[in-house]
PDB file of C-alpha atoms in Angstrom:
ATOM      1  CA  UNK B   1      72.275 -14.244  22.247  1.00  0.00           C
ATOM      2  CA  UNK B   2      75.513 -13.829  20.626  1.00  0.00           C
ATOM      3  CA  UNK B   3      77.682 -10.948  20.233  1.00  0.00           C
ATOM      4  CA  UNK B   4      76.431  -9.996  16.415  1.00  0.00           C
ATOM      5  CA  UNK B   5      72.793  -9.837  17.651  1.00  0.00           C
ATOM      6  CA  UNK B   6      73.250  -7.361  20.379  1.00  0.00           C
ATOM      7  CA  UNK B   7      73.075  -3.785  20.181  1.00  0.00           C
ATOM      8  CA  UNK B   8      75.652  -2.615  23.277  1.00  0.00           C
ATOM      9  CA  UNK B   9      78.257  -4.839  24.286  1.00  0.00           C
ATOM     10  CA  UNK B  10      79.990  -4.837  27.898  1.00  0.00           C
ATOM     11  CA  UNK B  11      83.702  -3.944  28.065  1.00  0.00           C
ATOM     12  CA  UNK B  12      84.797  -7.793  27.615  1.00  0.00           C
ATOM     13  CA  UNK B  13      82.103  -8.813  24.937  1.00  0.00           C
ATOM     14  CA  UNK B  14      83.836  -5.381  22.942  1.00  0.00           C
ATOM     15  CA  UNK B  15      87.086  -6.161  23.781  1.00  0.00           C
ATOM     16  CA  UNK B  16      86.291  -9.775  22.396  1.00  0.00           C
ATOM     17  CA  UNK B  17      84.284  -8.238  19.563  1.00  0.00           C
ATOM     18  CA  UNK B  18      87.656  -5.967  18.840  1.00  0.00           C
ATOM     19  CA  UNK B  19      90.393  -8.636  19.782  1.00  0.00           C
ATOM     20  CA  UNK B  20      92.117  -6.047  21.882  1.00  0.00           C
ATOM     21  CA  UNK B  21      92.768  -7.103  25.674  1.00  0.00           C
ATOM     22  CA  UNK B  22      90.350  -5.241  27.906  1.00  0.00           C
ATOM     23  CA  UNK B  23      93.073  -2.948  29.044  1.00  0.00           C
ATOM     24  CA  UNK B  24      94.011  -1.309  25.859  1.00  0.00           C
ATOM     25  CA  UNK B  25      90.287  -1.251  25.801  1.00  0.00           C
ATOM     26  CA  UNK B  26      89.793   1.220  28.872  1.00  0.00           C
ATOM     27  CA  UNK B  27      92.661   2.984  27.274  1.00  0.00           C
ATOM     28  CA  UNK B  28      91.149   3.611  24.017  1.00  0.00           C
ATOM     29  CA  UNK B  29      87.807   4.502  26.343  1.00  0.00           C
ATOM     30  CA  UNK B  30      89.891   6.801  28.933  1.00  0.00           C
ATOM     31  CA  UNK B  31      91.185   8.960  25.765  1.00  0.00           C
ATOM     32  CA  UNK B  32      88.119   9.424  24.191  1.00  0.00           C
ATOM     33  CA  UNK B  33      89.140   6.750  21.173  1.00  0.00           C
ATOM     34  CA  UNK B  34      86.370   4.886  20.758  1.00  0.00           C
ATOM     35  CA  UNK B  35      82.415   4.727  20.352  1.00  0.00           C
ATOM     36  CA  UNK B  36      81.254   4.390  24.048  1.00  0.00           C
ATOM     37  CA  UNK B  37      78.790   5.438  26.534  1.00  0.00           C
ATOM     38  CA  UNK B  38      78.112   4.887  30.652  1.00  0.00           C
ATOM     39  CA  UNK B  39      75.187   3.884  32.031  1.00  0.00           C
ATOM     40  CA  UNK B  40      75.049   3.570  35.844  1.00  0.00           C
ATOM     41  CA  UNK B  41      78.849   3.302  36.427  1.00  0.00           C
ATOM     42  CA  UNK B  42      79.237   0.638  33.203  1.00  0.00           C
ATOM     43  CA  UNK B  43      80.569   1.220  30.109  1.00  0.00           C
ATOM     44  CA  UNK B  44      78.411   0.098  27.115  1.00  0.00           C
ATOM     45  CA  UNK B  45      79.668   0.070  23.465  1.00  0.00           C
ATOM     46  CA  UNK B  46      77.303   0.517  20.693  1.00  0.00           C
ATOM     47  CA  UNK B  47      78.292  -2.296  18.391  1.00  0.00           C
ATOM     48  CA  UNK B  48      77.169  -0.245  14.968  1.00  0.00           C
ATOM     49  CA  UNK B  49      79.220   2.455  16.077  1.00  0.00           C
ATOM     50  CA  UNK B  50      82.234  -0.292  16.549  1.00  0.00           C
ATOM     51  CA  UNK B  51      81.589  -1.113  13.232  1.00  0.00           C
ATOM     52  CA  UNK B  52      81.956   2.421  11.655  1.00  0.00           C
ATOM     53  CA  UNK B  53      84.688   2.988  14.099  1.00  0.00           C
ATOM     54  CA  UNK B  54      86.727   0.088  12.864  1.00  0.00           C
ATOM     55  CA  UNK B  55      85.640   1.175   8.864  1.00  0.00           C
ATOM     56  CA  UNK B  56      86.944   5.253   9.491  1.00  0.00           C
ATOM     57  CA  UNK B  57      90.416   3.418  10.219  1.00  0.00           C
ATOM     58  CA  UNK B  58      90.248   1.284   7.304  1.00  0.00           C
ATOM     59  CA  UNK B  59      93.050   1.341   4.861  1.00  0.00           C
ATOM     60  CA  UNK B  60      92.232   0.458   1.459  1.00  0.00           C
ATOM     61  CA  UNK B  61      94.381  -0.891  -1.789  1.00  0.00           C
ATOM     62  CA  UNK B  62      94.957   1.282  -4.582  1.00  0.00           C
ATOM     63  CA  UNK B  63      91.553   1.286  -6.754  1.00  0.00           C
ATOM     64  CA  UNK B  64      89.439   0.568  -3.683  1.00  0.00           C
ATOM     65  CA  UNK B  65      86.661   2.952  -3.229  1.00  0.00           C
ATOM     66  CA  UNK B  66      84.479   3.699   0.304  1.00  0.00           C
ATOM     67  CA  UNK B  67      80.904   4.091  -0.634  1.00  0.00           C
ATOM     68  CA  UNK B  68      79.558   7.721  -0.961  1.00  0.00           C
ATOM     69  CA  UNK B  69      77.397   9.195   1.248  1.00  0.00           C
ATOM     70  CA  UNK B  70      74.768  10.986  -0.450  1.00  0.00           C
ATOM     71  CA  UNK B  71      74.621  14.111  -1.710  1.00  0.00           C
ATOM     72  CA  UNK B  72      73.081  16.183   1.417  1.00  0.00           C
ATOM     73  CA  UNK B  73      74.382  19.238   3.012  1.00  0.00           C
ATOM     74  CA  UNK B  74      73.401  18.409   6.725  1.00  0.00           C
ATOM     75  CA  UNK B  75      73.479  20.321  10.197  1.00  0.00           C
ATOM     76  CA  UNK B  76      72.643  24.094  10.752  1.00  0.00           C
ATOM     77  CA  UNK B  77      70.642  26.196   8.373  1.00  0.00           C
ATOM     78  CA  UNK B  78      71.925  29.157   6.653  1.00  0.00           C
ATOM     79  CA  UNK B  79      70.780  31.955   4.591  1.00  0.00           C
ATOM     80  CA  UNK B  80      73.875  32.136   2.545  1.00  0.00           C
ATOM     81  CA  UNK B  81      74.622  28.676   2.483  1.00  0.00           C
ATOM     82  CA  UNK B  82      71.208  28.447   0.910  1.00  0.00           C
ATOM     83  CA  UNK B  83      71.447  30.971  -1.568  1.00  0.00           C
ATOM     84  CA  UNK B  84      75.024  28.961  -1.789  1.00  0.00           C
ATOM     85  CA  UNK B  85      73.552  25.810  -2.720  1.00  0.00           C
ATOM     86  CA  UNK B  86      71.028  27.089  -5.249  1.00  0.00           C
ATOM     87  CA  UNK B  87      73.129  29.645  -7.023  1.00  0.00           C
ATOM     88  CA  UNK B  88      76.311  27.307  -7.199  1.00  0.00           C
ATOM     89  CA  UNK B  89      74.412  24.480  -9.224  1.00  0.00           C
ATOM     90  CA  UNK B  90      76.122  22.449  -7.195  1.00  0.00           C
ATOM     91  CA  UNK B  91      73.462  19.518  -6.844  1.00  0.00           C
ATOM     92  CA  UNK B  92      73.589  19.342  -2.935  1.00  0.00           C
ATOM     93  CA  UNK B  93      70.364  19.263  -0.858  1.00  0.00           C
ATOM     94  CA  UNK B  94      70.020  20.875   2.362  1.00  0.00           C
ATOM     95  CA  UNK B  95      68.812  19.032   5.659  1.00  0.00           C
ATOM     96  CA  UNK B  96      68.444  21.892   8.106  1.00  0.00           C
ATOM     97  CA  UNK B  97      68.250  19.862  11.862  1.00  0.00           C
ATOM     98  CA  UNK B  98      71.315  22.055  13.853  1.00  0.00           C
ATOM     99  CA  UNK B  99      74.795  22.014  13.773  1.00  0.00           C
ATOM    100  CA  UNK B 100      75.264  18.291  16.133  1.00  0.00           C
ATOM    101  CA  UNK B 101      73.049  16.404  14.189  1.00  0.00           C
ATOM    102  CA  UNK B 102      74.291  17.446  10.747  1.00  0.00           C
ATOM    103  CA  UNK B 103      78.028  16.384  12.535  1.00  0.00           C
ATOM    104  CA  UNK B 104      76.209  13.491  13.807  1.00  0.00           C
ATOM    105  CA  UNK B 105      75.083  12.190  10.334  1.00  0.00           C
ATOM    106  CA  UNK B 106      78.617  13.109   8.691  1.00  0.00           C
ATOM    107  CA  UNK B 107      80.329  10.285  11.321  1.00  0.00           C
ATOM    108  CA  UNK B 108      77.208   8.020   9.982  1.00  0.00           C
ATOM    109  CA  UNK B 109      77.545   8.550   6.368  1.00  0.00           C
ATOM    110  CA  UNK B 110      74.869   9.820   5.745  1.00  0.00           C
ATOM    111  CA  UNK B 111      75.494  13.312   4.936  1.00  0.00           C
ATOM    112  CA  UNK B 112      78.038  14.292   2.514  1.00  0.00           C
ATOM    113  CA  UNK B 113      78.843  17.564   4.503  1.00  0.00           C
ATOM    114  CA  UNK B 114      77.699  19.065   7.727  1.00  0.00           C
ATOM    115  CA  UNK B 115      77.412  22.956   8.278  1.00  0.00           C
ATOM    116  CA  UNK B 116      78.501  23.512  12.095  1.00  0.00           C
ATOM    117  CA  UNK B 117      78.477  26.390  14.135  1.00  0.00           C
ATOM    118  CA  UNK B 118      79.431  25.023  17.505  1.00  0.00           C
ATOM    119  CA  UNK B 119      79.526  26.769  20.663  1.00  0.00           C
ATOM    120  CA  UNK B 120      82.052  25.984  24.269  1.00  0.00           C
ATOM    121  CA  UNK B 121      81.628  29.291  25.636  1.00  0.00           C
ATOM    122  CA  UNK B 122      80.358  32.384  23.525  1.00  0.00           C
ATOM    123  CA  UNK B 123      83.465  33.903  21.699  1.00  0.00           C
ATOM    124  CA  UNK B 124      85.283  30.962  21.100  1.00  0.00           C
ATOM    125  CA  UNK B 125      86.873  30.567  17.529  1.00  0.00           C
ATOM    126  CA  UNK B 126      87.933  27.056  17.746  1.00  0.00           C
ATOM    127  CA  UNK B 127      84.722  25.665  19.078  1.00  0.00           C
ATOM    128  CA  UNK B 128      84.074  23.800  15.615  1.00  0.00           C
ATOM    129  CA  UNK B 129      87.290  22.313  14.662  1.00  0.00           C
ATOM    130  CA  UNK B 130      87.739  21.016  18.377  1.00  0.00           C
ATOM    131  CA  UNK B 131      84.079  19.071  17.966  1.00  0.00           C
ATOM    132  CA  UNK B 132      85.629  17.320  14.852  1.00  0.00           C
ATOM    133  CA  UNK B 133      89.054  16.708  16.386  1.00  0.00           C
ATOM    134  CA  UNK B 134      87.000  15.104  19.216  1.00  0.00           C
ATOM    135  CA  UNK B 135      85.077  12.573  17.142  1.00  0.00           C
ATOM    136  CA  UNK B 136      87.222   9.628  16.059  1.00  0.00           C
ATOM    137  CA  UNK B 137      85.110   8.768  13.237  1.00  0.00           C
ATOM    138  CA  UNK B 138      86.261  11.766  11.280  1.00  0.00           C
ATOM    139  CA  UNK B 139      89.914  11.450  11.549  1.00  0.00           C
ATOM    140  CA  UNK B 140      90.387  12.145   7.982  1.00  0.00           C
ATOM    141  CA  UNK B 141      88.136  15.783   7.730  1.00  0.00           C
ATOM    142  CA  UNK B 142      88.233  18.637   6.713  1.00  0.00           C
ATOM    143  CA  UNK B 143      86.927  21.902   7.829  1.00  0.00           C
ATOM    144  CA  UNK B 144      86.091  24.617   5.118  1.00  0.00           C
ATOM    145  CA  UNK B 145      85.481  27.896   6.865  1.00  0.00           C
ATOM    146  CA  UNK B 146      82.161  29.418   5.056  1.00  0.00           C
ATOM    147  CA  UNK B 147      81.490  32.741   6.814  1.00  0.00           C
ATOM    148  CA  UNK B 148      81.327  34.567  10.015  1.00  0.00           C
ATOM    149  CA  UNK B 149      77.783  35.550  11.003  1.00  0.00           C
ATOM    150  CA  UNK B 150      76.277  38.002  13.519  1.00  0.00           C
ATOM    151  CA  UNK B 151      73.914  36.025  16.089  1.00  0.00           C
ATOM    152  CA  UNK B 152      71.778  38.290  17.923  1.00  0.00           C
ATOM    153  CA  UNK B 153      68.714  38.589  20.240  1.00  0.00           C
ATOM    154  CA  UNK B 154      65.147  38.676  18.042  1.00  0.00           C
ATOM    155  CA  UNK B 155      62.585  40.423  19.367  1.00  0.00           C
ATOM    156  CA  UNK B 156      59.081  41.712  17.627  1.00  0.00           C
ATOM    157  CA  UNK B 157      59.649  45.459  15.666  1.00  0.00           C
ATOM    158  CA  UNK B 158      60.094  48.012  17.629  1.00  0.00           C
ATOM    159  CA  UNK B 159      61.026  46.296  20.839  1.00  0.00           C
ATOM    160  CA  UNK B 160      57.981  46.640  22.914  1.00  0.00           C
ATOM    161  CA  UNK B 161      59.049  45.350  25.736  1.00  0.00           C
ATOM    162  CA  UNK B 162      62.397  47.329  25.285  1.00  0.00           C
ATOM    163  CA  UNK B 163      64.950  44.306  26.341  1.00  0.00           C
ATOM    164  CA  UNK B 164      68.358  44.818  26.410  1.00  0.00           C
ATOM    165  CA  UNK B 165      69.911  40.953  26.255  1.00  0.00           C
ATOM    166  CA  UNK B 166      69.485  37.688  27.654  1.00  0.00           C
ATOM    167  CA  UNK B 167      69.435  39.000  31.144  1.00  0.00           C
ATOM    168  CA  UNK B 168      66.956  41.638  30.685  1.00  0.00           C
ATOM    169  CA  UNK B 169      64.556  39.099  28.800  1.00  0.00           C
ATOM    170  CA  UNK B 170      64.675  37.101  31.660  1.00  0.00           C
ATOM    171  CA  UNK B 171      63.963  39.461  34.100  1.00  0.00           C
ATOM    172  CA  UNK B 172      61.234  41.010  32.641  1.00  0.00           C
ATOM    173  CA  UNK B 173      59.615  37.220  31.581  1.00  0.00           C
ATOM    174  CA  UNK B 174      59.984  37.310  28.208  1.00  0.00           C
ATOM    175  CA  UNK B 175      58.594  34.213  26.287  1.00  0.00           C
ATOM    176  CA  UNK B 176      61.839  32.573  24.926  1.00  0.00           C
ATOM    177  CA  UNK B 177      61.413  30.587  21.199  1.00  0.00           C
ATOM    178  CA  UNK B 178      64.118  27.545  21.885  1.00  0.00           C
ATOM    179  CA  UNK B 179      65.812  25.470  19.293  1.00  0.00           C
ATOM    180  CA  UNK B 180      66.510  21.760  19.275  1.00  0.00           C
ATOM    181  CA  UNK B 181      68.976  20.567  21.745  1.00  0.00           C
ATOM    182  CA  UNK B 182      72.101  20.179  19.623  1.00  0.00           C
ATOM    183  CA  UNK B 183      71.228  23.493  17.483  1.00  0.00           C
ATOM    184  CA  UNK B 184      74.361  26.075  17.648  1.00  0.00           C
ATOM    185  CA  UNK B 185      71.387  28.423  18.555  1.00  0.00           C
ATOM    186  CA  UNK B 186      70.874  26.917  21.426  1.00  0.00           C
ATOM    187  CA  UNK B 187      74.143  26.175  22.490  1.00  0.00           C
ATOM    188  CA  UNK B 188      74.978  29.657  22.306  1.00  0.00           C
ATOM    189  CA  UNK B 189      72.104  30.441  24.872  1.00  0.00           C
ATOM    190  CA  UNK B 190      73.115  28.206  27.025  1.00  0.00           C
ATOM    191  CA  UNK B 191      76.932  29.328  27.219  1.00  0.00           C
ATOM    192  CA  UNK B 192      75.780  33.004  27.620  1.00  0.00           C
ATOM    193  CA  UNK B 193      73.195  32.656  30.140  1.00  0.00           C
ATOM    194  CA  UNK B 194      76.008  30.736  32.099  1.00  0.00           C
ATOM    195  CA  UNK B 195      78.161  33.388  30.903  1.00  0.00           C
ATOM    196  CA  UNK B 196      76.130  36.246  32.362  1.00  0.00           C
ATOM    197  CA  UNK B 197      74.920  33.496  35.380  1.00  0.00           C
ATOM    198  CA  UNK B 198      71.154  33.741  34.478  1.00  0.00           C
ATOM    199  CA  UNK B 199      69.363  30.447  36.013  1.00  0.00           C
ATOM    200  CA  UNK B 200      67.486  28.407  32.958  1.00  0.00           C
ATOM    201  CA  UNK B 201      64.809  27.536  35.731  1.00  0.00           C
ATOM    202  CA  UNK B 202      63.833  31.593  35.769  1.00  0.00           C
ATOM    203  CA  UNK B 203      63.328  31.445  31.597  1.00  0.00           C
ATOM    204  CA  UNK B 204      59.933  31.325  30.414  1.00  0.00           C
ATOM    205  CA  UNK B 205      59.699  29.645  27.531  1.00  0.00           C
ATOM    206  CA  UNK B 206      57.686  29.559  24.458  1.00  0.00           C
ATOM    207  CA  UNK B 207      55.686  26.426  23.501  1.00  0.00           C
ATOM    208  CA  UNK B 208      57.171  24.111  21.066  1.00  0.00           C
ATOM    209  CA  UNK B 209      60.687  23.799  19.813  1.00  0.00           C
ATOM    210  CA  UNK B 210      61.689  25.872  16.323  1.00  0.00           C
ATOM    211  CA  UNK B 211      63.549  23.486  13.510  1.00  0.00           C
ATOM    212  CA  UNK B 212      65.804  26.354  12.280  1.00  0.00           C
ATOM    213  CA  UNK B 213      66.210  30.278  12.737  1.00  0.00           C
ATOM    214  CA  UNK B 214      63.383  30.718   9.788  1.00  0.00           C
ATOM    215  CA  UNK B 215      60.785  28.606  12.499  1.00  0.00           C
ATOM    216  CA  UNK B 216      62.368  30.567  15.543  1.00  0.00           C
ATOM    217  CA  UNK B 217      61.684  34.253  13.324  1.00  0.00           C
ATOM    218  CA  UNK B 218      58.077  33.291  12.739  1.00  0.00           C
ATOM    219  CA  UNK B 219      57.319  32.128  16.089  1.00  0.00           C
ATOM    220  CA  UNK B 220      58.298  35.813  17.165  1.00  0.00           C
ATOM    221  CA  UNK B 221      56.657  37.429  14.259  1.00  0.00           C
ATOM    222  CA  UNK B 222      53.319  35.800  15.047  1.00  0.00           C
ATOM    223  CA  UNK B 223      53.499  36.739  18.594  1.00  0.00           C
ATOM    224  CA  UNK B 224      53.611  33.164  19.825  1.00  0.00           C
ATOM    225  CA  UNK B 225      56.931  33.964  21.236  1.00  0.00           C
ATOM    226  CA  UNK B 226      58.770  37.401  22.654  1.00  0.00           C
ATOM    227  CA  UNK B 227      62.572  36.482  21.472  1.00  0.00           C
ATOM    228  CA  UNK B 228      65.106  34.125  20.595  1.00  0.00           C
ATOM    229  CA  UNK B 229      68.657  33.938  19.362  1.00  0.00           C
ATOM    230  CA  UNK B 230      69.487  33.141  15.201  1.00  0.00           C
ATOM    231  CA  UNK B 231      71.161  35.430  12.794  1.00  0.00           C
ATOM    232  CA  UNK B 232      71.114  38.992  11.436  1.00  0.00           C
ATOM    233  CA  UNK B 233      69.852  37.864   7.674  1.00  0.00           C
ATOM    234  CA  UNK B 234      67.184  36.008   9.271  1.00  0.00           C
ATOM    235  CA  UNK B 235      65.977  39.475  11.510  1.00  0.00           C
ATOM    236  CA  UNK B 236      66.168  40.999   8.549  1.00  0.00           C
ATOM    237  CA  UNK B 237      64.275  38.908   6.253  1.00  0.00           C
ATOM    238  CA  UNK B 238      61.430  38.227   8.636  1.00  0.00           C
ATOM    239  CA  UNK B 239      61.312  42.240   9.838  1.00  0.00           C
ATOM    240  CA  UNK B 240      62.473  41.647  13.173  1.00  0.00           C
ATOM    241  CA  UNK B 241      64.947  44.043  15.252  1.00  0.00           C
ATOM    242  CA  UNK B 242      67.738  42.220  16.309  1.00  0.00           C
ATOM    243  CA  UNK B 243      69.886  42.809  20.015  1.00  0.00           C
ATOM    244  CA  UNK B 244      73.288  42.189  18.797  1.00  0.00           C
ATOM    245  CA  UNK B 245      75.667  39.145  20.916  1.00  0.00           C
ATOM    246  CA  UNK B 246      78.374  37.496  19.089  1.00  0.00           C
ATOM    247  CA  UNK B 247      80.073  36.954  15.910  1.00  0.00           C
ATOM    248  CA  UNK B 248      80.620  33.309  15.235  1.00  0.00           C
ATOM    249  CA  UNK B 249      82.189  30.926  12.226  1.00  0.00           C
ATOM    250  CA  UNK B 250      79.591  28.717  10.086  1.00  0.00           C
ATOM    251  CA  UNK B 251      81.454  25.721   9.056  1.00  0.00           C
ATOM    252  CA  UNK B 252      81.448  23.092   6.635  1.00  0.00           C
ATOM    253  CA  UNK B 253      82.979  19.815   7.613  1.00  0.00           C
ATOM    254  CA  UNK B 254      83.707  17.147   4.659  1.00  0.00           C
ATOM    255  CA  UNK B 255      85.892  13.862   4.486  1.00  0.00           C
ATOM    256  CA  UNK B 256      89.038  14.743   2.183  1.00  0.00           C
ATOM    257  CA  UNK B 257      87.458  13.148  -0.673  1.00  0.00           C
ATOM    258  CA  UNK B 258      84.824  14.588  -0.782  1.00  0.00           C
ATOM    259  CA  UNK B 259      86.453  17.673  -0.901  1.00  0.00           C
ATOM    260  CA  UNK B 260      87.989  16.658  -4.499  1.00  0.00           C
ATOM    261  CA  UNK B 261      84.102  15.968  -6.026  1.00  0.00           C
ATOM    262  CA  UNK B 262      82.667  17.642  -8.270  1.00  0.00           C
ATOM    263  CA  UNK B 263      79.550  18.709  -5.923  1.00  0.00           C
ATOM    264  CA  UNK B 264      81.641  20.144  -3.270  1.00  0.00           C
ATOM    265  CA  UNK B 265      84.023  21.841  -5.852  1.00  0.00           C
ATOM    266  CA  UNK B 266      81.075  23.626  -7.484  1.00  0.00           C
ATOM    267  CA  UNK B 267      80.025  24.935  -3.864  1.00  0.00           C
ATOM    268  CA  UNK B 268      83.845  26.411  -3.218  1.00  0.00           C
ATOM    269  CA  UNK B 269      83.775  27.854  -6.590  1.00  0.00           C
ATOM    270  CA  UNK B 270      81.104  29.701  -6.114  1.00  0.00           C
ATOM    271  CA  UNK B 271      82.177  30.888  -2.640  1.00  0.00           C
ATOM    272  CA  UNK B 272      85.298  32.141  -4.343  1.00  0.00           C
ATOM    273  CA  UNK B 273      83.512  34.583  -6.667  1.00  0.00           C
ATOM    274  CA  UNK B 274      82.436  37.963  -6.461  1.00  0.00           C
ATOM    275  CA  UNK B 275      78.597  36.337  -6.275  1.00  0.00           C
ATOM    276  CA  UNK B 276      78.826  35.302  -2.874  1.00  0.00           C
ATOM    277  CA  UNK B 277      80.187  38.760  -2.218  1.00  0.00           C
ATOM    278  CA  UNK B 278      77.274  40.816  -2.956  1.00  0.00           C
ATOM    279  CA  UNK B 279      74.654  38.280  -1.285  1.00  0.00           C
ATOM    280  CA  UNK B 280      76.358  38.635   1.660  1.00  0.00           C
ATOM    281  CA  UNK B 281      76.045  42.074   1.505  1.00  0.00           C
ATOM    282  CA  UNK B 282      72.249  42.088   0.450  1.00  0.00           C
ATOM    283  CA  UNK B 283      71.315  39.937   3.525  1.00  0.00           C
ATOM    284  CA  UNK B 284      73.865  41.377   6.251  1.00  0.00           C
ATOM    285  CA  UNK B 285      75.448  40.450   8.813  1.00  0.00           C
ATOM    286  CA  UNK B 286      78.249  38.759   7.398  1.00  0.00           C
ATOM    287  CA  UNK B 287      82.052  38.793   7.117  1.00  0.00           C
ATOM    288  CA  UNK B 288      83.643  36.628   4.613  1.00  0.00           C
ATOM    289  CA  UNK B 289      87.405  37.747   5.099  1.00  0.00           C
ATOM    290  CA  UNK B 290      87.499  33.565   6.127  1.00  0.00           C
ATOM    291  CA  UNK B 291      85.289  32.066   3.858  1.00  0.00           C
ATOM    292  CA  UNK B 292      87.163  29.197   1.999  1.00  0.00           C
ATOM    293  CA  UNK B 293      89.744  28.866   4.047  1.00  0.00           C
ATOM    294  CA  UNK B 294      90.817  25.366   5.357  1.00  0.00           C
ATOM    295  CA  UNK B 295      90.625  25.494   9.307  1.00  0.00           C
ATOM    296  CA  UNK B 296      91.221  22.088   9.918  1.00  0.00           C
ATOM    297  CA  UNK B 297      93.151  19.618   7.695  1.00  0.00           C
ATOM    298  CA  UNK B 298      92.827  16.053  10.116  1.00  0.00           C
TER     299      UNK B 298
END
């Protein structure tokens, strides 16, 4: 089989594939440089990837233009980002499937721009422009900050089983509604139950995994579920009382030209005007003193 039909390639069949000796090769590998992944001690390199690897790093004549991705908003869902979207005219569709895969699809091209609300460890501000800085595909994005949001603890009105966090939930065996793997949502969980060293193994969880915050609201709503974590606007819309935890940035990550389109323009127009403003303020639980402003310039 020859190199062009396989899907991973071994360190020399890539280093062949790239024409680089296989030294620079475990260079590139050791500093995170390049598409790669390790399966039982050896290093395997997805050859698409290579390909899109070796494309991001193109540089093109004068005149010379990459092909657009289409016109899709991916990664985390937002209530203001949706009222965003509609209200802005700006053309973009939403595709809602948490903040990795939206970042995921943006390396791909398939996305235009990814909303990202990424998570290390709970209160850390950087935690988004750190995931693009890390992926070598994107070495010419930028990130747009579009608002903080409060993430909180759902639970059904009223509190019946009066919890007071994560902790308490746990404790007391309260059904947790999950996200995708991936989701911010979830990431946050994860990073304050290791935070406030709860065990995952002592969570009871909820049947099925919720697509967005809207899913993860219902699931409580309808009793199916006892809590979960997604936003203050989404409590709020779905009558839910919310246990407050962090406030964290919502992204949106672009390449620079798309930046300069007219789709994406539209979109920062509109989060520039006094519109954005008083929807903010009609679904709480956000601050905007950020919104707009360029957090990352790769």
């Amino acid at each position: 089989m020859s190199v062009q039909d396989q899907i991973y390639l071994t360190t020399e069949e890539a280093a062949g594939y790239l024409r680089l000796k296989e030294r620079k090769l475990y260079d590139l590998v050791a500093s995170g440089g390049v598409p790669c992944t390790k399966v039982s001690g050896k290093w395997l390199f997805p050859r698409a990837a290579l390909d899109r690897w070796l494309e991001a790093g193109l540089s093109r004549p004068e005149g010379m233009q990459p092909v657009s991705p289409p016109p899709i908003i991916g990664g985390s869902h937002d209530s203001l980002l949706e009222v965003a979207v509609r209200d802005s005219g700006c053309g973009l569709a939403l595709l809602a499937e948490g903040s990795q895969a939206g970042l995921d699809r943006l390396v791909r091209g398939e996305v235009a721009i990814a909303a990202i609300h990424l998570h290390a460890t709970p209160d850390d501000d950087g935690a988004n422009p750190a995931a693009v800085m890390a992926e070598s595909g994107l070495h010419d994005a930028v990130v747009i900050g579009f608002a903080r949001r409060e993430q909180g603890l759902l639970v059904a009105p009223g509190n019946p089983l009066r919890l007071t966090g994560i902790a308490a939930a746990v404790e007391k065996q309260a059904r947790f509604a999950r996200r995708q793997k991936g989701a911010g949502a979830q990431l946050l969980l994860e990073s304050l139950m290791a935070r406030e060293a709860v065990p995952s193994q002592a969570m009871v969880l909820a049947e099925g995994i919720c697509a967005t915050g809207q899913d993860l609201a219902l699931t409580i709503r309808t009793g199916r579920a006892d809590c979960g974590i997604a936003s203050r606007a989404i409590a709020s819309a779905f009558g839910l009382d919310v246990l407050p935890l962090v406030w964290e940035h919502v992204d949106l990550v672009m390449r620079r030209r798309t930046y300069f389109e007219p789709a994406a323009q539209s979109l920062l127009g509109w989060m520039r005007g006094t519109a954005m403003a008083a929807r903010a303020r009609e679904l709480g639980g956000y601050d905007l003193s950020r919104s707009g402003a360029v957090r990352l310039n790769r």
